[in-house]
Amino acid sequence: MKRYQYSSLSKENPEIRLVTLLPMSNKAKGIEINLDIVSMFPGSPSYEALSYTWGSTQNCVPIHVQTKERVVGVPFRPRIRLPVEIGVWTRHTSSAPKRTKVAAHNGYLEVTRNLAEALVHLGYNDKPRVLWIDAICINQQDVPERNAQVQQMSDIYRRARQTIIWLGPERNDSSLGIDTLNHLGSKITVDWETWTCLPEGEKGEDEDSGLADLSKPLPINPKQWDSIVRLLERPWFQRLWIWQEARLAKYAVVVCGSRSMPWDRLRAACFRLDHCIDHDGLPDGPLRDIIGGLCFYVSTYNSHTPLVDNLRLTRHSKCSDPRDKVYALLNISQGNKFDQTRGGRAFMVPDYGKSVQDVYQEFVVRTIEVTRKLSPLMYCDLRAPLPNAPSWVPNIPVSTFDDSLNHLTAASGIAAHASSLGNGILEVSGIIVATIDEVLPTDNPTTGSRDDSLYDLCKRVRRLASRTLPCRKSNIYPCGGSLGEAFCRTIHCDHFAEDYFPSDPSLPPFQDSLDVLLALMKEPEENLEKLHDEASSEYSRYDSDSGTLDHCEEYLQSRNFLITREGYIGLAPSATKPGDQIGILLGCPVPIALRPVDDGCFIVVGPCYLHGFSKGEALFGPYPPGYARVIREGHVSFINRATGEWSLTDPRLGPLPPGWQMISENERTPMFVPPSKGRPSDDDPIYKDPRQTLEAIRARGADLCTIRLK
């Protein structure tokens, strides 16, 4: 039998192929399918979509394919919801459209063993089953078709009667894992808006009502835990495409071997697991990220999350084609359909004819154009650059998407002024504020590595402080305050409990952190040696402050301590060298380390922390005495700590220009209305704060310049 030859899909009308899996009563005959082209108009045949792991392309399995005779032409477009049948036509012009018969033809296709296993398990014995399966329904060798079908993927999953999530055959007690999760998920209800858990039904109705109490351990024995962990470690949960497939599904069911459960129950069960990891010892690391993703992000469809944030959320997910790191997220990201400010232009159109470098570069340029932010630069790292690409394009597959500096606001409230000049040059506006003079590694200087002991951490902090503080002529930091306070804020990247209202209990207060640092600096050297002994009083004293010390360890990880020619201190990527410069770039929330090159351009080294420049000081100066920026119930606010008075706008900006008004809903995000405009409607454009425009910043005396990145 010859290999199956695909017929082309229509370029004028949305069409897809559907697999009809024929009855499996005689399994000796192998897998047999019909593959038919159907319209995507309302009334198209009912089908189920399959979400699965492709698996290895080695040792593929042949399946028999047959296609019915069909007529190619312009399909009838009903004005009401009537069934659409292939071969029924209407006139669209003065003459009838040309119709062409395509003969029935047979052949074979090779599918991966994972897919073959799924088809055998999912096939009925006595009736056919209609499915959409990407590996079969898309001609993978036809690049233009792949481009077009990936664009339709969101509609394909939304229109499916249900999505089948195939985890694979029974193994490693997977039936026990499915049954345990199914039972747990059936006994609780999760409010995804408030992230709270309630018993299913009335409280106290049955003995399982206590499962919703997040403060209690779950009544799950070690064998059940092991089966759950092994189930959640299956390859499906690591696939990148599941973020789209599960989120867009009208209804989804999880199938593993002979067991199944509703997708919503699995999500509810994972929510409960996520809140008992500390109690019951479910492994931390990527598995916890997967569970968190299942709980909070692979949820009810919405497209409000920017693509760059979705890239960070899916950093542990895998795909075989690196271009899919971007393409797989387009349909579930903000702005994926149209950028209304640019005349309805699509954010990105999948094109598998482009190189990985071109796709990632387009992602950066379009993100800057649509969001007016330079947020992709936060994830560039000169230690692991994308080969054959500009330094301002992140190497998405290997990036850690470290979000430990996301609280900084160096220039995030201002729109980016940037443009791609071609030839890999990105022109941005900003200020060069410092030149690095000295770089101190935060690793152990003798081994170049870290261990996790309390002793090692204390020694490294003391070493950095001793190299930084005593060598200064003045105890005053250039931006104000003492050097000791500046050092403490630097090793914590100025991120403390009081930066939030109510205070964030997961972060240490600044004063506690400073007290620990000062005590550590005064500790005799012989006492530090006692930190090797967990039974010592010294160990107990510093271990009780381990939250403070662990917090600074997060920021020291993979960074170097820097001292600039101007006397500033900070933390920068480990690739940083003396002579590198620190730029505050409009639209970028973090300072960026830049390396000058011969032609007047810069290459991006990576994001950094520079004390005194994390909160817009380069553009607006320091806050007035007593004022602070605080995240209040998830929204940016400003407080005068002396009076307790709150404000939605930065006190450094001064009054609005004459005629402008500020309007806020529920005392949260402010909106700005220019002169001669009334209260804005939902259809009106959103105006930026006129005090944060490029012209207003220049008028304040900020030394803005044009910076070219390559």
mmCIF file of C-alpha atoms in Angstrom, residues 65-383:
data_model
loop_
_atom_site.group_PDB
_atom_site.id
_atom_site.type_symbol
_atom_site.label_atom_id
_atom_site.label_comp_id
_atom_site.label_asym_id
_atom_site.label_seq_id
_atom_site.Cartn_x
_atom_site.Cartn_y
_atom_site.Cartn_z
ATOM 1 C CA VAL A 65 -6.359 5.820 5.844
ATOM 2 C CA GLN A 66 -9.177 6.185 3.377
ATOM 3 C CA THR A 67 -10.868 9.313 2.061
ATOM 4 C CA LYS A 68 -14.286 9.572 0.432
ATOM 5 C CA GLU A 69 -14.905 11.252 -2.894
ATOM 6 C CA ARG A 70 -15.636 14.942 -2.441
ATOM 7 C CA VAL A 71 -16.461 18.000 -4.521
ATOM 8 C CA VAL A 72 -14.258 21.087 -4.232
ATOM 9 C CA GLY A 73 -15.921 24.473 -4.628
ATOM 10 C CA VAL A 74 -17.459 27.331 -2.617
ATOM 11 C CA PRO A 75 -19.560 25.926 0.242
ATOM 12 C CA PHE A 76 -23.064 27.086 1.004
ATOM 13 C CA ARG A 77 -23.165 29.690 3.789
ATOM 14 C CA PRO A 78 -26.534 29.434 5.551
ATOM 15 C CA ARG A 79 -28.207 32.520 6.984
ATOM 16 C CA ILE A 80 -29.662 30.369 9.745
ATOM 17 C CA ARG A 81 -28.191 27.412 11.595
ATOM 18 C CA LEU A 82 -28.853 24.574 9.136
ATOM 19 C CA PRO A 83 -26.683 21.485 8.664
ATOM 20 C CA VAL A 84 -23.970 22.032 6.091
ATOM 21 C CA GLU A 85 -23.328 19.113 3.779
ATOM 22 C CA ILE A 86 -20.346 18.771 1.492
ATOM 23 C CA GLY A 87 -21.406 19.317 -2.090
ATOM 24 C CA VAL A 88 -24.273 21.777 -1.412
ATOM 25 C CA TRP A 89 -23.618 25.131 -3.071
ATOM 26 C CA THR A 90 -25.066 28.553 -3.679
ATOM 27 C CA ARG A 91 -24.313 31.350 -6.121
ATOM 28 C CA HIS A 92 -21.968 34.120 -4.921
ATOM 29 C CA THR A 93 -21.523 35.799 -8.308
ATOM 30 C CA SER A 94 -23.464 36.029 -11.527
ATOM 31 C CA SER A 95 -22.194 32.592 -12.542
ATOM 32 C CA ALA A 96 -22.080 29.328 -10.601
ATOM 33 C CA PRO A 97 -18.715 28.558 -8.983
ATOM 34 C CA LYS A 98 -16.503 25.983 -10.588
ATOM 35 C CA ARG A 99 -16.682 22.590 -8.921
ATOM 36 C CA THR A 100 -14.063 19.886 -9.073
ATOM 37 C CA LYS A 101 -14.387 16.247 -8.046
ATOM 38 C CA VAL A 102 -11.615 14.769 -5.927
ATOM 39 C CA ALA A 103 -11.597 10.980 -6.161
ATOM 40 C CA ALA A 104 -11.586 8.718 -3.129
ATOM 41 C CA HIS A 105 -8.120 7.467 -2.286
ATOM 42 C CA ASN A 106 -6.469 5.174 0.251
ATOM 43 C CA GLY A 107 -3.023 4.838 1.759
ATOM 44 C CA TYR A 108 -1.167 4.611 5.019
ATOM 45 C CA LEU A 109 0.248 7.134 7.470
ATOM 46 C CA GLU A 110 2.824 6.542 10.170
ATOM 47 C CA VAL A 111 1.983 7.755 13.674
ATOM 48 C CA THR A 112 4.017 7.638 16.860
ATOM 49 C CA ARG A 113 3.557 4.720 19.216
ATOM 50 C CA ASN A 114 2.046 7.083 21.815
ATOM 51 C CA LEU A 115 -0.690 8.086 19.381
ATOM 52 C CA ALA A 116 -1.249 4.503 18.228
ATOM 53 C CA GLU A 117 -1.731 3.435 21.868
ATOM 54 C CA ALA A 118 -4.254 6.241 22.352
ATOM 55 C CA LEU A 119 -6.245 5.265 19.253
ATOM 56 C CA VAL A 120 -6.427 1.613 20.358
ATOM 57 C CA HIS A 121 -7.662 2.606 23.827
ATOM 58 C CA LEU A 122 -10.115 5.248 22.606
ATOM 59 C CA GLY A 123 -11.660 3.302 19.715
ATOM 60 C CA TYR A 124 -15.141 1.840 20.226
ATOM 61 C CA ASN A 125 -15.860 -1.783 19.383
ATOM 62 C CA ASP A 126 -19.279 -1.202 17.826
ATOM 63 C CA LYS A 127 -19.315 2.333 16.392
ATOM 64 C CA PRO A 128 -17.008 4.936 14.884
ATOM 65 C CA ARG A 129 -15.591 7.895 16.820
ATOM 66 C CA VAL A 130 -14.952 11.299 15.229
ATOM 67 C CA LEU A 131 -11.792 13.056 16.441
ATOM 68 C CA TRP A 132 -9.534 15.987 15.649
ATOM 69 C CA ILE A 133 -5.881 14.936 16.076
ATOM 70 C CA ASP A 134 -3.172 17.419 15.149
ATOM 71 C CA ALA A 135 -0.576 14.907 13.916
ATOM 72 C CA ILE A 136 -3.071 13.410 11.442
ATOM 73 C CA CYS A 137 -5.443 16.262 10.639
ATOM 74 C CA ILE A 138 -2.648 18.700 9.745
ATOM 75 C CA ASN A 139 -0.281 17.869 6.910
ATOM 76 C CA GLN A 140 2.900 18.365 8.912
ATOM 77 C CA GLN A 141 5.025 18.519 5.753
ATOM 78 C CA ASP A 142 3.043 21.443 4.306
ATOM 79 C CA VAL A 143 4.433 24.568 6.015
ATOM 80 C CA PRO A 144 1.758 27.018 4.707
ATOM 81 C CA GLU A 145 -0.952 24.636 5.919
ATOM 82 C CA ARG A 146 0.686 24.323 9.347
ATOM 83 C CA ASN A 147 0.804 28.109 9.588
ATOM 84 C CA ALA A 148 -2.902 28.439 8.762
ATOM 85 C CA GLN A 149 -4.057 25.566 10.980
ATOM 86 C CA VAL A 150 -2.133 26.786 14.036
ATOM 87 C CA GLN A 151 -4.003 30.091 13.689
ATOM 88 C CA GLN A 152 -7.295 28.150 13.805
ATOM 89 C CA MET A 153 -6.285 26.042 16.809
ATOM 90 C CA SER A 154 -8.269 28.111 19.310
ATOM 91 C CA ASP A 155 -11.460 27.720 17.250
ATOM 92 C CA ILE A 156 -10.816 24.001 16.809
ATOM 93 C CA TYR A 157 -10.650 23.366 20.556
ATOM 94 C CA ARG A 158 -13.512 25.726 21.390
ATOM 95 C CA ARG A 159 -15.834 24.064 18.869
ATOM 96 C CA ALA A 160 -15.011 20.498 19.937
ATOM 97 C CA ARG A 161 -17.781 18.717 21.817
ATOM 98 C CA GLN A 162 -15.160 17.744 24.361
ATOM 99 C CA THR A 163 -11.394 17.491 24.631
ATOM 100 C CA ILE A 164 -9.907 14.113 25.572
ATOM 101 C CA ILE A 165 -6.716 14.437 27.612
ATOM 102 C CA TRP A 166 -4.834 11.184 27.072
ATOM 103 C CA LEU A 167 -2.172 10.544 29.713
ATOM 104 C CA GLY A 168 -1.207 7.078 28.465
ATOM 105 C CA PRO A 169 -1.872 3.461 29.452
ATOM 106 C CA GLU A 170 -2.105 2.113 32.995
ATOM 107 C CA ARG A 171 1.266 1.878 34.767
ATOM 108 C CA ASN A 172 2.904 2.757 38.105
ATOM 109 C CA ASP A 173 -0.434 2.477 39.961
ATOM 110 C CA SER A 174 -1.926 5.208 37.766
ATOM 111 C CA SER A 175 -5.446 3.884 38.404
ATOM 112 C CA LEU A 176 -4.925 4.432 42.124
ATOM 113 C CA GLY A 177 -3.656 7.959 41.426
ATOM 114 C CA ILE A 178 -6.629 8.804 39.180
ATOM 115 C CA ASP A 179 -9.133 7.349 41.663
ATOM 116 C CA THR A 180 -7.581 9.276 44.568
ATOM 117 C CA LEU A 181 -7.565 12.584 42.680
ATOM 118 C CA ASN A 182 -11.076 11.979 41.358
ATOM 119 C CA HIS A 183 -12.392 11.365 44.865
ATOM 120 C CA LEU A 184 -10.604 14.420 46.273
ATOM 121 C CA GLY A 185 -11.774 16.674 43.441
ATOM 122 C CA SER A 186 -15.377 15.493 43.782
ATOM 123 C CA LYS A 187 -15.509 16.461 47.462
ATOM 124 C CA ILE A 188 -14.411 20.093 47.186
ATOM 125 C CA THR A 189 -15.386 23.219 45.303
ATOM 126 C CA VAL A 190 -12.752 25.832 44.474
ATOM 127 C CA ASP A 191 -13.591 29.503 44.103
ATOM 128 C CA TRP A 192 -10.996 30.500 41.502
ATOM 129 C CA GLU A 193 -11.604 34.210 42.040
ATOM 130 C CA THR A 194 -10.719 34.136 45.747
ATOM 131 C CA TRP A 195 -8.546 30.965 45.728
ATOM 132 C CA THR A 196 -10.596 29.458 48.509
ATOM 133 C CA CYS A 197 -11.798 25.916 48.984
ATOM 134 C CA LEU A 198 -15.212 24.769 50.209
ATOM 135 C CA PRO A 199 -16.754 21.340 50.774
ATOM 136 C CA GLU A 200 -18.934 20.044 47.958
ATOM 137 C CA GLY A 201 -22.447 20.286 49.408
ATOM 138 C CA GLU A 202 -23.301 21.329 52.945
ATOM 139 C CA LYS A 203 -20.484 21.383 55.502
ATOM 140 C CA GLY A 204 -20.584 18.288 57.651
ATOM 141 C CA GLU A 205 -22.762 16.423 55.207
ATOM 142 C CA ASP A 206 -20.334 13.485 55.090
ATOM 143 C CA GLU A 207 -17.031 12.384 56.555
ATOM 144 C CA ASP A 208 -15.072 13.917 53.654
ATOM 145 C CA SER A 209 -16.174 17.484 54.323
ATOM 146 C CA GLY A 210 -12.873 18.160 56.137
ATOM 147 C CA LEU A 211 -10.937 17.726 52.882
ATOM 148 C CA ALA A 212 -11.618 21.395 52.108
ATOM 149 C CA ASP A 213 -9.789 22.603 55.225
ATOM 150 C CA LEU A 214 -6.495 23.904 53.798
ATOM 151 C CA SER A 215 -4.841 23.946 57.212
ATOM 152 C CA LYS A 216 -5.087 20.182 57.600
ATOM 153 C CA PRO A 217 -3.031 17.402 56.018
ATOM 154 C CA LEU A 218 -4.818 15.187 53.531
ATOM 155 C CA PRO A 219 -5.749 11.632 54.587
ATOM 156 C CA ILE A 220 -3.642 10.087 51.820
ATOM 157 C CA ASN A 221 -1.313 7.161 52.496
ATOM 158 C CA PRO A 222 2.260 6.893 51.086
ATOM 159 C CA LYS A 223 1.205 4.549 48.290
ATOM 160 C CA GLN A 224 -1.449 7.005 47.130
ATOM 161 C CA TRP A 225 1.034 9.892 47.296
ATOM 162 C CA ASP A 226 3.516 7.941 45.212
ATOM 163 C CA SER A 227 0.892 7.112 42.578
ATOM 164 C CA ILE A 228 -0.182 10.783 42.385
ATOM 165 C CA VAL A 229 3.399 12.024 42.001
ATOM 166 C CA ARG A 230 4.123 9.487 39.263
ATOM 167 C CA LEU A 231 0.902 10.423 37.477
ATOM 168 C CA LEU A 232 1.683 14.165 37.575
ATOM 169 C CA GLU A 233 5.211 13.462 36.340
ATOM 170 C CA ARG A 234 3.888 11.995 33.081
ATOM 171 C CA PRO A 235 5.047 13.818 29.948
ATOM 172 C CA TRP A 236 1.614 15.292 29.168
ATOM 173 C CA PHE A 237 1.846 17.682 32.109
ATOM 174 C CA GLN A 238 5.130 19.061 30.774
ATOM 175 C CA ARG A 239 3.799 19.773 27.261
ATOM 176 C CA LEU A 240 3.582 23.435 26.320
ATOM 177 C CA TRP A 241 0.549 23.018 24.059
ATOM 178 C CA ILE A 242 -1.656 21.821 26.947
ATOM 179 C CA TRP A 243 -1.869 25.411 28.179
ATOM 180 C CA GLN A 244 -3.931 26.197 25.099
ATOM 181 C CA GLU A 245 -5.696 22.869 24.679
ATOM 182 C CA ALA A 246 -6.954 22.605 28.261
ATOM 183 C CA ARG A 247 -7.783 26.285 28.670
ATOM 184 C CA LEU A 248 -9.830 26.579 25.477
ATOM 185 C CA ALA A 249 -11.736 23.308 25.861
ATOM 186 C CA LYS A 250 -15.505 23.560 26.220
ATOM 187 C CA TYR A 251 -15.364 20.422 28.374
ATOM 188 C CA ALA A 252 -12.388 18.163 29.003
ATOM 189 C CA VAL A 253 -11.980 14.661 30.380
ATOM 190 C CA VAL A 254 -8.721 13.096 31.584
ATOM 191 C CA VAL A 255 -8.171 9.490 30.473
ATOM 192 C CA CYS A 256 -5.435 7.162 31.715
ATOM 193 C CA GLY A 257 -5.739 3.501 30.755
ATOM 194 C CA SER A 258 -9.283 2.440 31.632
ATOM 195 C CA ARG A 259 -9.805 5.247 34.172
ATOM 196 C CA SER A 260 -11.137 8.747 33.520
ATOM 197 C CA MET A 261 -12.134 11.879 35.420
ATOM 198 C CA PRO A 262 -13.370 15.377 34.538
ATOM 199 C CA TRP A 263 -10.604 17.934 33.986
ATOM 200 C CA ASP A 264 -12.224 20.368 36.436
ATOM 201 C CA ARG A 265 -11.939 17.766 39.194
ATOM 202 C CA LEU A 266 -8.252 17.313 38.477
ATOM 203 C CA ARG A 267 -7.734 21.065 38.733
ATOM 204 C CA ALA A 268 -9.629 21.206 42.034
ATOM 205 C CA ALA A 269 -7.609 18.297 43.402
ATOM 206 C CA CYS A 270 -4.351 19.952 42.324
ATOM 207 C CA PHE A 271 -5.407 23.156 44.076
ATOM 208 C CA ARG A 272 -5.820 21.151 47.286
ATOM 209 C CA LEU A 273 -2.464 19.418 46.735
ATOM 210 C CA ASP A 274 -0.762 22.769 46.227
ATOM 211 C CA HIS A 275 -1.919 23.827 49.693
ATOM 212 C CA CYS A 276 -0.676 20.728 51.445
ATOM 213 C CA ILE A 277 2.781 20.320 49.945
ATOM 214 C CA ASP A 278 4.410 21.727 53.071
ATOM 215 C CA HIS A 279 2.359 19.391 55.237
ATOM 216 C CA ASP A 280 2.806 16.180 53.340
ATOM 217 C CA GLY A 281 6.093 16.457 51.467
ATOM 218 C CA LEU A 282 5.023 16.376 47.831
ATOM 219 C CA PRO A 283 8.262 17.147 45.926
ATOM 220 C CA ASP A 284 9.096 20.799 45.351
ATOM 221 C CA GLY A 285 10.599 22.235 42.160
ATOM 222 C CA PRO A 286 9.207 21.931 38.613
ATOM 223 C CA LEU A 287 6.438 19.575 39.792
ATOM 224 C CA ARG A 288 5.110 22.263 42.078
ATOM 225 C CA ASP A 289 5.239 24.771 39.194
ATOM 226 C CA ILE A 290 3.228 22.323 37.088
ATOM 227 C CA ILE A 291 0.616 21.951 39.823
ATOM 228 C CA GLY A 292 0.478 25.717 40.268
ATOM 229 C CA GLY A 293 0.008 26.158 36.543
ATOM 230 C CA LEU A 294 -2.792 23.611 36.466
ATOM 231 C CA CYS A 295 -4.473 25.350 39.382
ATOM 232 C CA PHE A 296 -4.257 28.992 38.561
ATOM 233 C CA TYR A 297 -3.247 29.585 34.955
ATOM 234 C CA VAL A 298 -4.618 26.710 32.872
ATOM 235 C CA SER A 299 -8.060 27.885 33.867
ATOM 236 C CA THR A 300 -11.183 29.483 32.480
ATOM 237 C CA TYR A 301 -10.254 31.056 29.153
ATOM 238 C CA ASN A 302 -9.251 34.696 29.182
ATOM 239 C CA SER A 303 -6.721 36.547 27.078
ATOM 240 C CA HIS A 304 -5.640 39.248 29.520
ATOM 241 C CA THR A 305 -2.200 37.824 30.314
ATOM 242 C CA PRO A 306 0.554 39.360 28.158
ATOM 243 C CA LEU A 307 2.554 36.897 26.081
ATOM 244 C CA VAL A 308 5.794 37.721 27.885
ATOM 245 C CA ASP A 309 4.156 36.762 31.205
ATOM 246 C CA ASN A 310 2.834 33.522 29.738
ATOM 247 C CA LEU A 311 6.369 32.704 28.602
ATOM 248 C CA ARG A 312 7.517 33.034 32.210
ATOM 249 C CA LEU A 313 4.634 30.929 33.527
ATOM 250 C CA THR A 314 5.392 28.133 31.038
ATOM 251 C CA ARG A 315 9.185 28.187 31.393
ATOM 252 C CA HIS A 316 9.272 24.528 32.484
ATOM 253 C CA SER A 317 6.979 23.331 29.681
ATOM 254 C CA LYS A 318 8.422 21.516 26.686
ATOM 255 C CA CYS A 319 7.856 21.493 22.942
ATOM 256 C CA SER A 320 9.708 19.805 20.105
ATOM 257 C CA ASP A 321 9.867 22.909 17.900
ATOM 258 C CA PRO A 322 11.413 25.938 19.699
ATOM 259 C CA ARG A 323 9.238 28.281 17.633
ATOM 260 C CA ASP A 324 6.244 26.859 19.473
ATOM 261 C CA LYS A 325 7.514 28.474 22.676
ATOM 262 C CA VAL A 326 5.824 31.559 21.194
ATOM 263 C CA TYR A 327 3.264 30.152 18.767
ATOM 264 C CA ALA A 328 1.662 27.786 21.308
ATOM 265 C CA LEU A 329 0.756 30.743 23.530
ATOM 266 C CA LEU A 330 -0.569 33.226 20.977
ATOM 267 C CA ASN A 331 -4.206 32.192 21.308
ATOM 268 C CA ILE A 332 -4.228 32.554 25.103
ATOM 269 C CA SER A 333 -2.298 35.803 25.394
ATOM 270 C CA GLN A 334 -3.321 39.435 25.506
ATOM 271 C CA GLY A 335 -3.418 41.089 22.102
ATOM 272 C CA ASN A 336 -3.123 37.845 20.147
ATOM 273 C CA LYS A 337 -6.010 38.673 17.834
ATOM 274 C CA PHE A 338 -5.654 42.349 16.985
ATOM 275 C CA ASP A 339 -3.745 45.362 18.116
ATOM 276 C CA GLN A 340 -6.476 47.984 17.798
ATOM 277 C CA THR A 341 -4.000 50.859 18.073
ATOM 278 C CA ARG A 342 -2.260 49.627 14.936
ATOM 279 C CA GLY A 343 -5.246 49.295 12.631
ATOM 280 C CA GLY A 344 -6.280 45.753 13.491
ATOM 281 C CA ARG A 345 -2.912 44.133 12.744
ATOM 282 C CA ALA A 346 -2.520 40.640 14.201
ATOM 283 C CA PHE A 347 -0.005 40.464 17.042
ATOM 284 C CA MET A 348 1.890 37.631 15.337
ATOM 285 C CA VAL A 349 1.006 35.183 12.589
ATOM 286 C CA PRO A 350 2.594 31.717 12.884
ATOM 287 C CA ASP A 351 5.103 31.106 10.125
ATOM 288 C CA TYR A 352 7.117 27.885 10.343
ATOM 289 C CA GLY A 353 9.153 29.031 7.373
ATOM 290 C CA LYS A 354 10.935 31.546 9.635
ATOM 291 C CA SER A 355 14.003 30.721 11.691
ATOM 292 C CA VAL A 356 13.842 30.508 15.471
ATOM 293 C CA GLN A 357 15.873 33.725 15.688
ATOM 294 C CA ASP A 358 13.443 35.591 13.420
ATOM 295 C CA VAL A 359 10.415 34.366 15.377
ATOM 296 C CA TYR A 360 11.862 35.430 18.731
ATOM 297 C CA GLN A 361 12.996 38.782 17.344
ATOM 298 C CA GLU A 362 9.506 39.410 15.944
ATOM 299 C CA PHE A 363 8.052 38.550 19.367
ATOM 300 C CA VAL A 364 10.238 41.194 21.042
ATOM 301 C CA VAL A 365 9.500 43.885 18.456
ATOM 302 C CA ARG A 366 5.737 43.252 18.479
ATOM 303 C CA THR A 367 5.637 43.143 22.293
ATOM 304 C CA ILE A 368 7.302 46.557 22.422
ATOM 305 C CA GLU A 369 4.984 47.963 19.721
ATOM 306 C CA VAL A 370 1.777 46.706 21.345
ATOM 307 C CA THR A 371 2.522 47.078 25.070
ATOM 308 C CA ARG A 372 4.943 50.034 24.840
ATOM 309 C CA LYS A 373 7.122 48.181 27.353
ATOM 310 C CA LEU A 374 10.651 46.778 27.170
ATOM 311 C CA SER A 375 9.768 43.838 29.417
ATOM 312 C CA PRO A 376 11.445 41.181 27.163
ATOM 313 C CA LEU A 377 14.834 42.739 27.997
ATOM 314 C CA MET A 378 14.375 41.566 31.597
ATOM 315 C CA TYR A 379 14.968 37.996 30.417
ATOM 316 C CA CYS A 380 18.082 38.554 28.300
ATOM 317 C CA ASP A 381 21.256 36.997 29.680
ATOM 318 C CA LEU A 382 24.674 37.284 28.053
ATOM 319 C CA ARG A 383 25.728 34.041 29.751
#
